[in-house]
PDB file of C-alpha atoms in Angstrom:
ATOM      1  CA  UNK A 284     122.835 105.907  90.229  1.00  0.00           C
ATOM      2  CA  UNK A 285     120.358 107.563  87.532  1.00  0.00           C
ATOM      3  CA  UNK A 286     116.515 106.210  87.656  1.00  0.00           C
ATOM      4  CA  UNK A 287     114.336 106.582  84.709  1.00  0.00           C
ATOM      5  CA  UNK A 288     111.607 107.652  87.004  1.00  0.00           C
ATOM      6  CA  UNK A 289     111.140 108.394  90.860  1.00  0.00           C
ATOM      7  CA  UNK A 290     108.626 105.212  90.730  1.00  0.00           C
ATOM      8  CA  UNK A 291     111.383 103.296  89.825  1.00  0.00           C
ATOM      9  CA  UNK A 292     113.488 104.543  92.665  1.00  0.00           C
ATOM     10  CA  UNK A 293     114.712 101.501  94.969  1.00  0.00           C
ATOM     11  CA  UNK A 294     114.109 103.221  98.008  1.00  0.00           C
ATOM     12  CA  UNK A 295     110.085 102.641  98.602  1.00  0.00           C
ATOM     13  CA  UNK A 296     110.052 106.280 100.732  1.00  0.00           C
ATOM     14  CA  UNK A 297     111.140 107.733  97.678  1.00  0.00           C
ATOM     15  CA  UNK A 298     108.420 106.456  95.578  1.00  0.00           C
ATOM     16  CA  UNK A 299     105.635 107.092  98.112  1.00  0.00           C
ATOM     17  CA  UNK A 300     106.318 110.853  98.571  1.00  0.00           C
ATOM     18  CA  UNK A 301     106.564 111.115  94.521  1.00  0.00           C
ATOM     19  CA  UNK A 302     103.031 109.308  94.856  1.00  0.00           C
ATOM     20  CA  UNK A 303     101.869 111.787  97.149  1.00  0.00           C
ATOM     21  CA  UNK A 304     102.416 114.786  94.726  1.00  0.00           C
ATOM     22  CA  UNK A 305     100.761 113.015  91.529  1.00  0.00           C
ATOM     23  CA  UNK A 306      97.276 113.992  90.395  1.00  0.00           C
ATOM     24  CA  UNK A 307      94.567 112.033  91.178  1.00  0.00           C
ATOM     25  CA  UNK A 308      93.616 111.123  87.926  1.00  0.00           C
ATOM     26  CA  UNK A 309      97.556 110.264  86.802  1.00  0.00           C
ATOM     27  CA  UNK A 310      97.025 106.959  85.006  1.00  0.00           C
ATOM     28  CA  UNK A 311     100.485 105.898  86.502  1.00  0.00           C
ATOM     29  CA  UNK A 312      98.711 106.353  90.215  1.00  0.00           C
ATOM     30  CA  UNK A 313      96.810 103.309  89.148  1.00  0.00           C
ATOM     31  CA  UNK A 314      99.479 101.184  88.272  1.00  0.00           C
ATOM     32  CA  UNK A 315     101.258 101.993  91.399  1.00  0.00           C
ATOM     33  CA  UNK A 316      98.296 101.605  93.691  1.00  0.00           C
ATOM     34  CA  UNK A 317      98.112  97.784  91.634  1.00  0.00           C
ATOM     35  CA  UNK A 318     101.640  96.561  91.147  1.00  0.00           C
ATOM     36  CA  UNK A 319     104.121  98.012  93.812  1.00  0.00           C
ATOM     37  CA  UNK A 320     106.054  96.030  95.910  1.00  0.00           C
ATOM     38  CA  UNK A 321     105.835  97.740  98.611  1.00  0.00           C
ATOM     39  CA  UNK A 322     102.603  98.012 100.847  1.00  0.00           C
ATOM     40  CA  UNK A 323     103.209 101.631 102.064  1.00  0.00           C
ATOM     41  CA  UNK A 324     103.775 102.902  98.432  1.00  0.00           C
ATOM     42  CA  UNK A 325     100.332 101.125  97.611  1.00  0.00           C
ATOM     43  CA  UNK A 326      98.853 102.296 100.487  1.00  0.00           C
ATOM     44  CA  UNK A 327      99.568 106.053  99.871  1.00  0.00           C
ATOM     45  CA  UNK A 328      98.358 105.371  96.076  1.00  0.00           C
ATOM     46  CA  UNK A 329      95.005 103.808  97.083  1.00  0.00           C
ATOM     47  CA  UNK A 330      94.494 107.087  99.466  1.00  0.00           C
ATOM     48  CA  UNK A 331      94.803 109.409  96.339  1.00  0.00           C
ATOM     49  CA  UNK A 332      93.034 107.213  93.423  1.00  0.00           C
ATOM     50  CA  UNK A 333      89.232 108.153  92.400  1.00  0.00           C
ATOM     51  CA  UNK A 334      88.757 105.261  89.695  1.00  0.00           C
ATOM     52  CA  UNK A 335      85.895 103.255  91.614  1.00  0.00           C
ATOM     53  CA  UNK A 336      86.791 100.061  89.698  1.00  0.00           C
ATOM     54  CA  UNK A 337      90.190 100.457  90.704  1.00  0.00           C
ATOM     55  CA  UNK A 338      89.436 101.104  94.285  1.00  0.00           C
ATOM     56  CA  UNK A 339      86.948  98.197  94.360  1.00  0.00           C
ATOM     57  CA  UNK A 340      89.326  95.655  92.776  1.00  0.00           C
ATOM     58  CA  UNK A 341      92.192  96.518  95.338  1.00  0.00           C
ATOM     59  CA  UNK A 342      89.462  95.998  98.214  1.00  0.00           C
ATOM     60  CA  UNK A 343      88.624  92.594  97.122  1.00  0.00           C
ATOM     61  CA  UNK A 344      92.438  91.428  95.807  1.00  0.00           C
ATOM     62  CA  UNK A 345      95.100  93.004  97.029  1.00  0.00           C
ATOM     63  CA  UNK A 346      97.631  90.648  99.210  1.00  0.00           C
ATOM     64  CA  UNK A 347      97.686  92.842 102.069  1.00  0.00           C
ATOM     65  CA  UNK A 348      94.735  93.181 104.246  1.00  0.00           C
ATOM     66  CA  UNK A 349      95.560  96.402 105.357  1.00  0.00           C
ATOM     67  CA  UNK A 350      95.478  97.544 101.738  1.00  0.00           C
ATOM     68  CA  UNK A 351      91.811  95.720 101.062  1.00  0.00           C
ATOM     69  CA  UNK A 352      90.584  97.814 104.116  1.00  0.00           C
ATOM     70  CA  UNK A 353      91.876 101.160 103.249  1.00  0.00           C
ATOM     71  CA  UNK A 354      90.847 100.385  99.323  1.00  0.00           C
ATOM     72  CA  UNK A 355      87.228  99.674 101.553  1.00  0.00           C
ATOM     73  CA  UNK A 356      87.241 102.768 103.290  1.00  0.00           C
ATOM     74  CA  UNK A 357      88.356 105.019  99.917  1.00  0.00           C
ATOM     75  CA  UNK A 358      85.786 103.481  98.161  1.00  0.00           C
ATOM     76  CA  UNK A 359      83.370 104.208 100.477  1.00  0.00           C
ATOM     77  CA  UNK A 360      84.188 107.713 100.833  1.00  0.00           C
ATOM     78  CA  UNK A 361      84.226 108.091  97.064  1.00  0.00           C
ATOM     79  CA  UNK A 362      80.790 106.999  96.812  1.00  0.00           C
ATOM     80  CA  UNK A 363      79.337 109.347  99.687  1.00  0.00           C
ATOM     81  CA  UNK A 364      80.728 112.015  97.452  1.00  0.00           C
ATOM     82  CA  UNK A 365      82.577 113.357 100.690  1.00  0.00           C
ATOM     83  CA  UNK A 366      86.092 113.304  99.012  1.00  0.00           C
ATOM     84  CA  UNK A 367      87.470 116.125  96.962  1.00  0.00           C
ATOM     85  CA  UNK A 368      87.691 115.301  93.909  1.00  0.00           C
ATOM     86  CA  UNK A 369      85.227 112.496  93.898  1.00  0.00           C
ATOM     87  CA  UNK A 370      83.962 110.882  90.486  1.00  0.00           C
ATOM     88  CA  UNK A 371      80.601 112.957  89.365  1.00  0.00           C
ATOM     89  CA  UNK A 372      77.162 111.886  90.543  1.00  0.00           C
ATOM     90  CA  UNK A 373      76.752 110.276  86.899  1.00  0.00           C
ATOM     91  CA  UNK A 374      79.880 107.816  87.640  1.00  0.00           C
ATOM     92  CA  UNK A 375      78.640 106.796  91.199  1.00  0.00           C
ATOM     93  CA  UNK A 376      74.965 106.268  89.981  1.00  0.00           C
ATOM     94  CA  UNK A 377      76.264 103.990  87.331  1.00  0.00           C
ATOM     95  CA  UNK A 378      78.663 102.387  89.667  1.00  0.00           C
ATOM     96  CA  UNK A 379      76.015 101.780  92.235  1.00  0.00           C
ATOM     97  CA  UNK A 380      73.635 100.235  89.153  1.00  0.00           C
ATOM     98  CA  UNK A 381      76.414  97.618  88.427  1.00  0.00           C
ATOM     99  CA  UNK A 382      77.243  97.071  92.338  1.00  0.00           C
ATOM    100  CA  UNK A 383      77.037  93.551  94.125  1.00  0.00           C
ATOM    101  CA  UNK A 384      78.140  94.475  97.417  1.00  0.00           C
ATOM    102  CA  UNK A 385      75.287  94.902  99.807  1.00  0.00           C
ATOM    103  CA  UNK A 386      77.359  96.132 102.658  1.00  0.00           C
ATOM    104  CA  UNK A 387      78.384  99.579 100.007  1.00  0.00           C
ATOM    105  CA  UNK A 388      74.793  99.785  99.028  1.00  0.00           C
ATOM    106  CA  UNK A 389      73.622  99.748 102.549  1.00  0.00           C
ATOM    107  CA  UNK A 390      76.857 102.906 103.152  1.00  0.00           C
ATOM    108  CA  UNK A 391      75.661 104.606 100.363  1.00  0.00           C
ATOM    109  CA  UNK A 392      71.976 104.756 101.150  1.00  0.00           C
ATOM    110  CA  UNK A 393      72.863 105.919 104.328  1.00  0.00           C
ATOM    111  CA  UNK A 394      75.857 108.400 103.772  1.00  0.00           C
ATOM    112  CA  UNK A 395      75.631 109.520 100.031  1.00  0.00           C
ATOM    113  CA  UNK A 396      75.552 113.207 100.258  1.00  0.00           C
ATOM    114  CA  UNK A 397      73.095 113.651  97.574  1.00  0.00           C
ATOM    115  CA  UNK A 398      69.612 112.566  97.826  1.00  0.00           C
ATOM    116  CA  UNK A 399      69.247 110.996  94.549  1.00  0.00           C
ATOM    117  CA  UNK A 400      72.341 108.627  95.138  1.00  0.00           C
ATOM    118  CA  UNK A 401      70.630 107.678  98.468  1.00  0.00           C
ATOM    119  CA  UNK A 402      67.119 107.047  97.111  1.00  0.00           C
ATOM    120  CA  UNK A 403      68.956 104.801  94.371  1.00  0.00           C
ATOM    121  CA  UNK A 404      70.766 103.012  96.681  1.00  0.00           C
ATOM    122  CA  UNK A 405      67.613 102.306  99.152  1.00  0.00           C
ATOM    123  CA  UNK A 406      65.668 101.172  96.064  1.00  0.00           C
ATOM    124  CA  UNK A 407      68.177  98.641  95.355  1.00  0.00           C
ATOM    125  CA  UNK A 408      68.421  97.639  99.035  1.00  0.00           C
ATOM    126  CA  UNK A 409      64.457  97.170  99.030  1.00  0.00           C
ATOM    127  CA  UNK A 410      64.411  95.075  95.643  1.00  0.00           C
ATOM    128  CA  UNK A 411      66.585  92.308  97.133  1.00  0.00           C
ATOM    129  CA  UNK A 412      65.055  92.651 100.405  1.00  0.00           C
ATOM    130  CA  UNK A 413      64.222  88.969 100.084  1.00  0.00           C
ATOM    131  CA  UNK A 414      67.941  88.382 100.022  1.00  0.00           C
ATOM    132  CA  UNK A 415      70.279  88.482 103.354  1.00  0.00           C
ATOM    133  CA  UNK A 416      71.523  91.933 103.306  1.00  0.00           C
ATOM    134  CA  UNK A 417      74.883  90.205 104.568  1.00  0.00           C
TER     135      UNK A 417
END
């Protein structure tokens, strides 16, 4: 049987292996992370993508709790700058500026590699000091 792409293969192991070979900025990787029917394939994609918005969406909306948890950990790792490749500092600063998740902001305040990013996160927390940080 012929397949147009390894991403269309019926065997999830074939799709997962292909995902592990894809570049982190490949747009197909984003589609796989969001829509592959098999959780193991989505999990492999989540561990490779660097698009912060997509990772955030997956951390909130994936049907599988395991994938949501994996995406949350990936988002924290990307935001802290500990991944290679990682989004640029400017990208992470912009994302942090729009972030509503106080847990993520606290994580960045504690764990970001760049002092500038930690400072912005701390200032965001202090600005919302009268609100619960949960």
